[in-house]
Amino acid sequence: MTNIPSLVLALAQKEPSDTFYTHAPEWTWLVVVYFFVGGIAGGSAFLGAMLDLFGAPQDRPIARLAYLVALPLITIGGPLLIWDLNRPERFWHMFIQSETGRPMFKYWSPISFGAWGVGAFGLFALLAGVGALAEMGLLPRALRALREGPLGKIISALAGLFGLFVAGYTGILLAATNRPLWADTSLLGLLFLLSSISAAAAALILLSWRRGHPGSLHWLSQMDAYSSVLELVTLIVIVVSLGSVVREVWGNGWGVLLAVGTVLLGILIPLALHFRPRLAGRMSLPGAAALVLIGAFVLRAVVVLSSEAV
Amino acid sequence: MAQTAQGTPAASAQGSPSTENFPAGTPVIVEGTPALGGSPMPGGSPPPPGTPVGAMVGTPAALPSPADNTAAFPAAVPFDAVPMGFYTDTTVCIGCKACEVACKEWNGLSSYNGGVNLLSGDSYDNTRRLDGEHWRHVKFIEQFDDTSQGRQGRWLMMSDVCKHCVHAGCMEVCPTGAIIRTEFDTVVIQSDVCNGCRACIGACPFGVIEINPTNKTAMKCTLCYDRMQAGLTPACAQACPTASIQFGAIDDLKRSAQQRLEQLQGLGETRAQLYGADDKIVGGLNSFYLLVDEPEVYGLPAAPKLPSRNVPTGGLMSTAGAVAMGVLGLVGLRKRRMDQFAAERAGAEDGTTRRDEEVTGD
């Protein structure tokens, strides 16, 4: 009968992957930063929509804040992607067939449906963000309609759904290659999604921990903890299932960085602070949140750059 | 001069999945010269009378008939729109690199070599890999036993190129539609459409594609699509002096390769094998090889896969994760509300009891 240690040993001794015969696409720091800001933007919109649609009136300020985080971050993310192209002046070829003028959409290509998904998310993040600014009295009163009634709920729901898409598709985009690590697991989408929700909750906590309603902050902290636990489990499953690929890609400084930066600083210590808030007193909440953000950034940097380095 | 190629006629002939291609009927413009505006070289002209066509197998429509040979420069006859490609017999490659040079000359590719002009120290290989400006690459594999002091061993040489996969990973992921399948079932990148997102580079299971430093778009072998449209043999196959690179209709090439395989095995070379001649490797390779060792020895993956293989599972797992987080979020909000109600009720009951006590006290 196969026991767990022998299964782990068998996985670790798997034949080298066929992904080691490929070239790196040179997706580097611009992509890492995009994955980070795009993930927080998408996760924020999801959390904002949850509070908007199912929360209490006391959650309204945090929901507003969530959209006001999502909008600028995705506004930064789009140009980062364009800047990363070798021919940025042709970025519109992602959306329009340059020779025929027809829409360019390939649902089976993550980078193609990703471009459309980011565009759609940008639109709903803009509507929700404008509504939030109007609600705060910074834009004409008429624009409050974007946050009220059925229209407001539809905008929130779509911003949240497209936000979830943006939070997770980046991992699937990496998996839809033939590169070491990226293509050796199909769990990167899930990993990035969970990390994005965790990082978004952390960002919202950091921005509101002094003035936010305790009930809203508690819920955000809970979401952060849930997603961190699931993220840790997903990461462990990835490491075990990768077998010998782990040795090749993470059996070096990248692996150390992942273990220290993401697992220890970004997941374990924040979870300890969540369950034992007295450890750092009043600074437990913001301290844990700051560490989660560091961990989320390190995770993306390690996943992207360690494969690029092979 | 630009020419228009409709949809994917050759792809359907090979049974390529429709998901690789544009929706039916979508016109795709193919530049007549997809490379860097390469100019014809002497090797690109129709062969003079009596010149053997060399490395072309079959394709009677393309071969000059005896009548053609009577003309000073016989007009090339366009090839039929059938799957065409390369069969590379590595056992007769002598590592002369004529194919590399012919490819560079015809396609106008620079010799910039990433700015590196040093000897690599890796056998006789100084270009080292296929990339945006090296569309042909001759690999040198030295198999010498150290203990025999060089008396026993062999050289393996192989002219590598884009495999023009029947199910092409690069084409699958390309978000701009720059990568198309031609009427000859070959795979071509339209450099005037490519925006340099580099998705195809990581998607290619063979490490063929790279960004060309001159025009900053992804580039690779076109199987000399411009020459094929004019009924000419690709430059590398024409230049190969040993017919290691053979060009022709895929069915003819497979027959020829099978005969050669049987010949080698009959001579005792039991390691001889065809790589990519059947549909086991990404649906088949329109540039396939005869090898005399395991594919990995030549730097070829044993079982290359399509990049899309992870998308359904990845999408499903991510969706499950999103649903789980949504449910956890809802449970958290509901629990908070229930706690609030309980606290309010407790507060109200507490208030009532206190009032009752006050009343009783009165």
XYZ file of C-alpha atoms in Angstrom:
672
model
C 0.000 0.000 0.000
C 1.290 3.429 -0.889
C 1.874 5.648 2.099
C 2.339 9.398 1.969
C 6.161 9.507 2.406
C 6.676 7.006 -0.412
C 4.276 8.966 -2.607
C 6.208 12.165 -1.926
C 9.456 10.324 -2.681
C 8.039 8.978 -5.934
C 6.905 12.454 -6.971
C 10.280 13.925 -6.104
C 11.996 11.342 -8.290
C 9.810 11.969 -11.327
C 11.579 12.232 -14.664
C 12.744 15.738 -15.570
C 9.974 17.721 -17.193
C 9.860 18.386 -20.937
C 9.461 22.048 -20.049
C 13.233 22.439 -19.719
C 13.725 22.533 -23.508
C 12.015 25.882 -23.956
C 13.008 29.534 -24.077
C 12.074 32.094 -21.427
C 9.697 34.808 -22.655
C 11.522 37.448 -20.615
C 8.517 38.423 -18.564
C 10.310 40.185 -15.736
C 9.767 43.082 -13.315
C 7.025 44.871 -15.240
C 5.029 41.651 -15.268
C 5.747 40.984 -11.586
C 4.545 44.470 -10.632
C 1.474 44.100 -12.852
C 0.613 40.747 -11.269
C 0.918 42.396 -7.842
C -1.100 45.566 -8.465
C -3.612 43.789 -10.723
C -4.118 41.119 -8.076
C -4.761 43.672 -5.340
C -7.100 45.621 -7.627
C -9.106 42.505 -8.496
C -9.183 41.235 -4.914
C -10.258 44.676 -3.627
C -13.141 44.845 -6.070
C -14.240 41.368 -4.978
C -14.155 42.308 -1.290
C -15.899 45.626 -2.008
C -18.654 43.849 -3.920
C -19.129 41.313 -1.119
C -19.550 44.133 1.420
C -21.799 46.102 -0.928
C -24.092 43.234 -1.806
C -24.204 41.263 1.435
C -22.806 43.560 4.106
C -24.393 46.074 6.474
C -24.605 49.877 6.099
C -21.588 50.128 8.417
C -19.500 48.397 5.686
C -20.220 51.083 3.104
C -17.040 53.149 3.738
C -14.783 50.081 3.363
C -16.608 49.064 0.173
C -16.014 52.580 -1.184
C -12.385 52.349 -0.211
C -12.106 48.990 -1.999
C -13.200 50.533 -5.304
C -10.929 53.510 -4.734
C -8.039 51.064 -4.355
C -9.050 48.979 -7.371
C -9.427 51.867 -9.810
C -5.947 53.443 -9.595
C -4.194 50.093 -9.355
C -5.771 48.688 -12.508
C -5.146 52.041 -14.174
C -1.460 51.522 -13.426
C -1.597 47.847 -14.455
C -2.807 48.394 -18.022
C 0.068 50.697 -19.029
C 2.548 48.323 -17.379
C 1.359 45.576 -19.714
C 1.597 47.861 -22.738
C 5.048 49.033 -21.708
C 6.157 45.408 -21.495
C 5.352 44.760 -25.165
C 8.263 44.855 -27.586
C 6.063 46.865 -29.951
C 3.855 48.855 -27.544
C 2.384 50.969 -30.346
C 0.663 47.803 -31.526
C -1.045 46.993 -28.222
C -4.421 47.443 -29.915
C -3.747 44.336 -31.998
C -4.845 42.465 -28.848
C -8.371 43.789 -29.372
C -8.744 44.453 -33.097
C -7.490 42.424 -36.029
C -5.071 44.862 -37.610
C -5.819 43.786 -41.190
C -9.599 43.403 -41.051
C -10.732 45.705 -38.245
C -12.730 42.870 -36.670
C -12.570 42.086 -32.941
C -9.596 39.939 -31.966
C -10.696 37.466 -29.324
C -9.419 33.944 -28.674
C -11.168 32.390 -25.714
C -8.634 29.547 -25.666
C -5.680 31.931 -25.286
C -5.343 33.202 -21.673
C -3.429 36.276 -22.810
C -6.230 37.145 -25.266
C -9.192 36.617 -22.934
C -7.061 38.160 -20.191
C -6.700 41.376 -22.196
C -10.481 41.560 -22.635
C -11.056 40.619 -18.998
C -8.731 43.364 -17.772
C -10.517 45.814 -20.085
C -13.923 44.814 -18.732
C -12.674 44.981 -15.153
C -11.217 48.424 -15.828
C -14.612 49.631 -17.056
C -16.560 48.408 -14.008
C -13.828 49.480 -11.611
C -14.081 52.942 -13.187
C -17.874 53.069 -12.778
C -17.708 51.844 -9.185
C -14.818 54.181 -8.407
C -16.598 57.210 -9.886
C -19.710 56.277 -7.897
C -17.622 56.045 -4.733
C -16.102 59.483 -5.340
C -19.580 60.921 -5.949
C -20.794 59.330 -2.728
C -17.958 61.070 -0.922
C -19.053 64.397 -2.427
C -15.989 64.727 -4.650
C -17.937 64.377 -7.911
C -21.402 65.613 -9.026
C -24.273 64.213 -6.992
C -25.946 62.680 -10.063
C -23.124 60.159 -10.308
C -24.175 58.613 -7.000
C -26.611 56.601 -9.119
C -23.642 54.378 -9.929
C -23.612 53.240 -6.301
C -27.320 53.145 -5.588
C -30.285 50.944 -6.421
C -30.219 48.058 -8.893
C -27.669 49.818 -11.118
C -25.249 50.134 -8.223
C -25.684 46.464 -7.341
C -25.109 45.361 -10.953
C -21.949 47.476 -11.208
C -20.674 46.128 -7.877
C -21.394 42.528 -8.859
C -19.678 42.841 -12.240
C -16.698 44.692 -10.762
C -16.390 41.899 -8.181
C -16.675 39.073 -10.721
C -14.219 40.600 -13.189
C -12.024 41.425 -10.200
C -11.871 37.743 -9.280
C -10.986 36.984 -12.883
C -8.120 39.495 -12.896
C -6.936 38.167 -9.531
C -6.565 34.619 -10.849
C -6.090 34.599 -14.633
C -2.460 35.650 -14.343
C -1.548 32.268 -12.882
C -3.401 30.486 -15.680
C -1.592 32.680 -18.182
C 1.713 31.395 -16.823
C 0.445 27.807 -16.841
C -0.511 28.124 -20.527
C 3.128 27.964 -21.591
C 5.730 25.238 -21.727
C 8.063 26.770 -19.167
C 9.516 24.993 -16.121
C 7.379 25.423 -13.005
C 4.657 27.479 -14.722
C 3.517 24.682 -17.004
C 4.307 21.909 -14.540
C 1.300 22.693 -12.375
C -2.232 23.872 -13.040
C -2.617 25.404 -9.574
C -0.924 28.765 -10.160
C -4.263 30.405 -11.000
C -5.708 29.279 -7.671
C -2.537 30.290 -5.829
C -2.572 33.811 -7.288
C -6.309 34.170 -6.710
C -6.018 33.331 -3.013
C -2.925 35.471 -2.610
C -4.683 38.384 -4.338
C -7.690 38.216 -2.010
C -5.381 38.016 0.981
C -3.272 40.944 -0.243
C -6.350 43.035 -1.058
C -7.779 42.454 2.431
C -4.400 43.425 3.852
C -4.234 46.597 1.748
C -7.748 47.628 2.856
C -6.883 46.937 6.510
C -3.738 49.043 6.220
C -5.663 51.943 4.713
C -8.526 51.864 7.219
C -7.351 50.358 10.483
C -7.490 53.689 12.359
C -10.937 54.820 11.158
C -12.665 51.700 9.849
C -15.669 50.139 11.559
C -14.440 47.304 13.818
C -16.979 44.905 12.305
C -15.740 45.571 8.764
C -12.113 45.304 9.831
C -12.801 42.028 11.609
C -14.402 40.602 8.469
C -11.444 41.723 6.327
C -9.050 40.142 8.789
C -11.055 36.920 8.636
C -10.957 36.902 4.821
C -7.221 37.498 4.964
C -6.778 34.548 7.327
C -8.996 32.178 5.335
C -7.261 32.969 2.049
C -3.816 32.749 3.684
C -4.529 29.260 5.043
C -5.817 28.077 1.653
C -2.851 29.725 -0.065
C -0.447 27.838 2.190
C -2.195 24.530 1.487
C -2.127 25.231 -2.266
C 1.562 26.095 -2.131
C 2.360 22.858 -0.308
C 0.391 20.819 -2.860
C 2.255 22.592 -5.688
C 5.668 21.897 -4.154
C 4.864 18.228 -3.579
C 3.346 17.701 -7.015
C 6.192 19.391 -8.866
C 8.600 16.605 -7.953
C 12.088 17.070 -9.379
C 11.159 20.417 -10.950
C 11.269 21.961 -7.466
C 14.932 21.010 -7.097
C 15.788 22.594 -10.439
C 13.799 25.806 -10.039
C 13.541 26.415 -6.301
C 16.509 24.454 -4.971
C 18.469 27.715 -4.776
C 18.111 31.290 -3.553
C 14.625 31.551 -5.069
C 13.435 28.723 -2.853
C 14.908 30.418 0.216
C 13.254 33.701 -0.748
C 9.904 31.948 -1.191
C 10.214 30.153 2.152
C 11.233 33.255 4.077
C 9.443 36.022 2.167
C 6.139 34.358 1.385
C 5.663 31.380 3.709
C 7.188 32.743 6.906
C 6.736 36.514 6.617
C 3.705 36.598 4.354
C 1.624 33.723 5.719
C 2.763 32.141 9.008
C 3.577 35.266 11.025
C 0.413 37.124 9.891
C -1.660 34.044 10.790
C -0.002 33.913 14.190
C -0.834 37.599 14.699
C -4.407 36.962 13.571
C -4.986 34.174 16.055
C -2.825 35.700 18.840
C -3.299 39.475 18.415
C -1.697 40.169 21.786
C 1.681 39.185 20.347
C 2.155 42.650 18.829
C -0.505 44.559 20.700
C -2.190 47.376 18.831
C 0.123 46.915 15.856
C -0.976 43.326 15.244
C -3.559 44.211 12.632
C -1.518 46.643 10.501
C 1.697 44.690 11.067
C 0.163 41.464 9.807
C -1.328 43.325 6.854
C 2.015 44.831 5.845
C 3.678 41.397 6.023
C 0.940 39.863 3.877
C 1.572 42.476 1.189
C 5.307 41.757 1.248
C 4.604 38.034 0.989
C 2.264 38.511 -1.979
C 4.878 40.522 -3.854
C 7.647 38.021 -3.110
C 5.392 35.152 -4.244
C 4.866 36.725 -7.664
C 8.511 37.711 -8.017
C 9.686 34.182 -7.167
C 7.149 32.401 -9.376
C 7.876 34.610 -12.388
C 11.603 35.188 -12.071
C 12.688 31.723 -10.908
C 11.290 30.158 -14.080
C 12.768 32.951 -16.167
C 16.155 32.186 -14.632
C 16.154 28.555 -15.818
C 3.582 42.282 -52.352
C 0.961 41.211 -49.884
C -1.124 38.195 -50.625
C -4.229 36.991 -48.885
C -4.481 33.524 -47.445
C -7.974 32.436 -46.463
C -8.502 30.888 -43.052
C -6.793 27.586 -42.585
C -7.278 25.321 -45.578
C -4.254 23.209 -44.888
C -4.998 22.931 -41.201
C -8.323 21.311 -41.878
C -6.637 18.946 -44.294
C -4.433 17.784 -41.421
C -7.235 17.669 -38.924
C -5.946 20.527 -36.816
C -8.328 21.508 -34.031
C -10.489 24.414 -35.002
C -9.574 26.053 -31.705
C -6.134 26.826 -33.082
C -7.444 28.980 -35.816
C -9.621 31.924 -36.596
C -13.371 31.455 -36.882
C -14.282 29.972 -40.226
C -14.191 32.443 -43.045
C -12.097 35.027 -41.266
C -9.680 36.341 -43.852
C -6.074 36.508 -42.769
C -3.569 38.631 -44.578
C -0.201 37.074 -45.075
C 2.680 39.222 -46.119
C 4.365 37.883 -49.192
C 7.752 38.204 -47.539
C 7.210 37.674 -43.829
C 10.878 38.091 -43.053
C 12.841 41.297 -42.948
C 12.296 42.152 -46.545
C 14.865 39.666 -47.724
C 16.138 40.098 -51.215
C 16.619 37.220 -53.616
C 20.066 35.725 -53.691
C 21.587 33.609 -56.397
C 20.505 30.471 -54.573
C 16.916 31.640 -54.712
C 16.692 31.757 -58.468
C 15.287 28.839 -60.414
C 18.037 26.340 -61.059
C 19.767 26.596 -64.410
C 19.278 23.791 -66.925
C 20.643 20.474 -65.845
C 21.114 21.473 -62.213
C 19.812 18.718 -59.935
C 17.006 19.939 -57.755
C 18.812 18.264 -54.908
C 17.009 18.036 -51.603
C 13.464 18.015 -52.877
C 11.484 14.839 -52.478
C 8.386 14.071 -54.547
C 6.018 16.939 -55.344
C 5.889 16.250 -59.049
C 4.075 19.516 -59.619
C 7.188 21.352 -58.482
C 9.864 19.334 -60.175
C 10.941 20.633 -63.573
C 9.915 18.232 -66.289
C 12.398 17.265 -69.018
C 10.600 19.789 -71.197
C 11.288 22.506 -68.628
C 14.992 21.767 -68.847
C 15.050 22.869 -72.430
C 14.248 26.423 -71.375
C 17.033 28.703 -70.194
C 15.268 29.479 -66.880
C 12.227 27.261 -66.499
C 9.334 28.926 -64.735
C 8.714 27.430 -61.308
C 5.366 25.701 -60.967
C 3.478 26.654 -57.789
C 3.114 23.832 -55.310
C -0.231 22.217 -54.662
C -1.817 23.308 -51.387
C -0.940 20.114 -49.530
C 0.969 19.701 -46.260
C 4.645 20.254 -46.973
C 7.722 20.386 -44.828
C 11.174 19.096 -44.006
C 12.540 15.652 -43.291
C 15.981 15.954 -41.736
C 18.165 12.856 -41.893
C 20.692 13.662 -39.181
C 22.902 10.711 -40.152
C 24.118 12.495 -43.284
C 24.521 15.974 -41.789
C 28.175 17.031 -41.976
C 27.805 20.215 -39.935
C 28.778 22.524 -42.790
C 26.175 25.151 -41.731
C 25.335 25.949 -45.353
C 21.686 25.811 -44.267
C 22.280 28.467 -41.589
C 23.980 30.752 -44.084
C 21.398 30.206 -46.837
C 18.588 30.909 -44.375
C 20.195 34.118 -43.177
C 20.908 35.306 -46.698
C 17.477 34.612 -48.128
C 15.588 35.991 -45.167
C 17.853 39.006 -44.690
C 18.633 38.056 -41.082
C 21.387 39.917 -39.323
C 24.455 38.272 -37.834
C 24.193 40.344 -34.705
C 24.040 37.160 -32.599
C 22.848 38.991 -29.515
C 25.963 41.121 -29.619
C 28.147 38.084 -28.903
C 30.914 37.608 -31.424
C 33.054 35.203 -29.436
C 33.643 31.532 -30.002
C 31.261 29.695 -27.727
C 33.662 26.919 -26.782
C 30.779 24.521 -27.311
C 32.173 22.273 -30.037
C 31.806 23.962 -33.437
C 28.589 25.660 -32.409
C 28.803 29.436 -32.124
C 25.181 30.426 -32.636
C 24.110 27.962 -29.947
C 20.342 28.064 -30.376
C 17.393 28.957 -32.503
C 16.079 32.459 -31.970
C 14.695 35.511 -33.718
C 17.703 35.895 -35.978
C 18.828 32.269 -36.209
C 16.073 30.315 -37.887
C 18.366 27.365 -38.626
C 20.830 26.006 -36.124
C 23.252 23.132 -36.575
C 23.748 21.238 -33.333
C 27.038 19.480 -32.612
C 26.858 16.629 -30.113
C 30.176 15.000 -29.254
C 29.760 11.479 -27.878
C 33.265 10.431 -26.881
C 34.208 8.050 -24.144
C 36.877 9.676 -21.978
C 38.443 6.321 -21.106
C 39.169 5.467 -24.736
C 41.174 8.673 -25.209
C 39.092 9.712 -28.172
C 39.472 6.450 -30.075
C 35.853 5.485 -29.587
C 32.925 7.786 -30.095
C 30.929 9.656 -32.657
C 29.684 13.021 -33.709
C 25.988 13.686 -33.949
C 25.045 16.664 -36.054
C 21.581 17.950 -36.605
C 20.227 20.975 -38.420
C 17.415 22.194 -36.175
C 14.533 24.398 -37.234
C 10.910 25.247 -36.377
C 8.892 22.034 -36.363
C 5.780 23.585 -37.975
C 3.681 21.495 -35.588
C 0.312 20.213 -36.761
C -1.027 21.402 -33.396
C 1.101 24.492 -32.834
C 1.476 25.783 -29.266
C 2.672 29.195 -30.449
C -0.415 29.622 -32.582
C -2.667 28.520 -29.740
C -1.572 31.298 -27.389
C -0.908 34.174 -29.831
C -3.360 36.901 -28.787
C -3.086 39.032 -31.924
C -3.634 36.394 -34.603
C -0.152 37.132 -35.921
C 0.626 33.424 -36.137
C -1.224 31.684 -38.923
C -1.303 28.345 -40.667
C -0.667 28.515 -44.384
C -2.157 26.498 -47.200
C 0.918 24.234 -46.935
C 0.115 23.433 -43.273
C 3.163 25.400 -42.190
C 3.122 27.936 -39.359
C 4.101 31.525 -40.113
C 4.426 34.615 -37.888
C 3.265 37.804 -39.577
C 5.756 40.308 -38.280
C 3.556 43.253 -39.245
C 0.854 41.992 -36.871
C 2.980 40.739 -33.936
C 3.148 43.214 -31.040
C 5.919 41.460 -29.149
C 3.948 40.102 -26.180
C 6.262 37.063 -26.217
C 3.571 34.543 -25.250
C 4.622 32.329 -28.171
C 8.208 32.151 -26.887
C 7.247 30.398 -23.669
C 4.547 28.355 -25.387
C 6.771 26.704 -27.994
C 7.744 23.304 -26.537
C 10.934 23.233 -28.633
C 12.384 26.651 -27.799
C 12.280 27.868 -31.379
C 10.895 31.407 -31.220
C 12.572 34.574 -29.947
C 12.317 38.292 -30.490
C 14.287 39.537 -33.467
C 16.447 42.416 -32.215
C 16.075 44.323 -35.476
C 12.302 44.641 -35.788
C 11.423 43.675 -32.197
C 8.804 41.104 -33.130
C 8.759 37.350 -32.561
C 10.339 35.549 -35.492
C 11.180 32.063 -36.627
C 11.489 29.913 -39.743
C 8.671 30.477 -42.238
C 9.644 27.371 -44.183
C 10.418 30.002 -46.837
C 6.734 30.688 -47.395
C 7.607 33.319 -49.950
C 9.683 30.834 -51.952
C 7.042 28.132 -51.626
C 4.397 30.457 -53.008
C 6.635 30.839 -56.038
C 7.199 27.085 -56.318
C 10.768 27.200 -55.001
C 12.502 24.911 -52.523
C 13.279 26.589 -49.164
C 16.765 28.096 -49.111
C 18.199 25.737 -46.469
C 17.076 22.555 -48.238
C 18.368 23.880 -51.539
C 21.747 24.698 -50.017
C 22.183 21.404 -48.111
C 24.982 19.559 -49.907
C 24.224 16.101 -48.488
C 20.420 16.100 -48.716
C 20.270 15.890 -44.942
C 17.491 18.462 -45.190
C 14.863 17.195 -47.578
C 11.859 19.235 -48.610
C 8.609 18.069 -50.133
C 5.075 16.909 -49.541
C 4.803 15.400 -46.054
C 3.416 12.091 -47.324
C 6.350 11.672 -49.726
C 8.834 12.638 -47.026
C 7.380 10.104 -44.601
C 7.752 7.325 -47.169
C 11.335 8.324 -47.838
C 12.104 8.521 -44.105
C 10.586 5.122 -43.441
C 12.751 3.534 -46.155
C 15.864 5.143 -44.691
C 14.911 4.010 -41.193
C 14.501 0.418 -42.364
C 17.821 0.628 -44.194
C 19.661 1.838 -41.075
C 18.012 -0.706 -38.817
C 18.868 -3.403 -41.328
C 22.485 -2.297 -41.102
C 22.386 -2.761 -37.343
C 21.782 0.831 -36.182
C 19.086 -0.181 -33.744
C 18.956 3.264 -32.127
C 17.643 4.818 -35.343
C 14.186 6.357 -34.884
C 11.917 8.902 -36.469
C 10.962 11.901 -34.342
C 7.708 13.659 -35.165
C 6.834 11.620 -38.245
C 3.692 10.230 -36.645
C 0.956 12.099 -34.799
C 2.185 11.227 -31.283
C 4.148 14.456 -30.907
C 1.751 17.449 -30.880
C -0.264 15.950 -33.708
C 2.820 15.464 -35.866
C 5.685 17.667 -36.967
C 5.851 19.067 -40.463
C 9.575 19.218 -39.888
C 10.532 15.793 -38.592
C 13.830 14.040 -37.964
C 15.650 10.779 -38.263
C 17.739 10.382 -35.114
C 20.232 7.759 -33.983
C 19.878 8.384 -30.257
C 17.219 9.446 -27.787
C 15.550 12.803 -28.564
C 16.901 14.351 -25.356
C 20.457 13.817 -26.601
C 19.635 16.174 -29.481
C 17.972 18.666 -27.137
C 14.491 17.615 -28.172
C 11.727 16.957 -25.608
C 10.577 13.334 -25.533
C 6.910 14.185 -25.088
C 6.236 17.855 -25.820
C 2.809 19.137 -24.923
C 0.483 21.940 -25.892
C 0.331 24.980 -23.589
C -3.453 24.772 -23.380
C -3.295 21.515 -21.413
C -3.358 23.345 -18.073
C -6.103 25.835 -18.892
C -9.242 23.726 -18.178
C -7.928 22.353 -14.862
C -6.429 25.700 -13.891
C -9.688 27.488 -14.685
C -11.709 24.932 -12.759
C -9.478 25.082 -9.681
C -9.472 28.884 -9.691
C -13.251 28.979 -10.026
C -13.563 26.524 -7.138
C -11.248 28.743 -5.079
C -13.284 31.834 -5.939
C -16.532 30.089 -4.946
C -14.953 28.876 -1.697
C -13.808 32.391 -0.808
C -17.236 33.784 -1.716
C -18.936 31.249 0.556
C -16.476 31.902 3.388
C -17.084 35.633 2.988
C -20.845 35.149 3.119
C -20.597 32.886 6.142
C -18.454 35.506 7.871
C -20.928 38.291 7.134
C -23.894 36.153 8.187
C -22.218 35.117 11.424
C -21.455 38.762 12.174
C -25.105 39.676 11.606
C -26.320 36.803 13.788
C -23.920 37.836 16.541
C -25.185 41.385 16.214
C -28.819 40.256 16.477
C -27.983 38.079 19.452
C -26.209 40.972 21.139
C -29.112 43.328 20.413
C -31.635 40.780 21.694
C -29.552 40.165 24.793
C -29.315 43.913 25.266
C -33.077 44.311 24.812
C -33.854 41.452 27.206
C -31.380 42.872 29.649
C -33.109 46.237 29.374
C -36.558 44.653 29.866
C -35.386 42.713 32.922
C -33.883 45.850 34.358
C -37.113 47.738 33.714
C -39.081 44.914 35.370
C -36.765 45.026 38.336
C -37.185 48.774 38.526
C -40.979 48.350 38.329
C -40.878 45.633 41.014
C -38.650 47.809 43.128
C -41.221 50.594 42.870
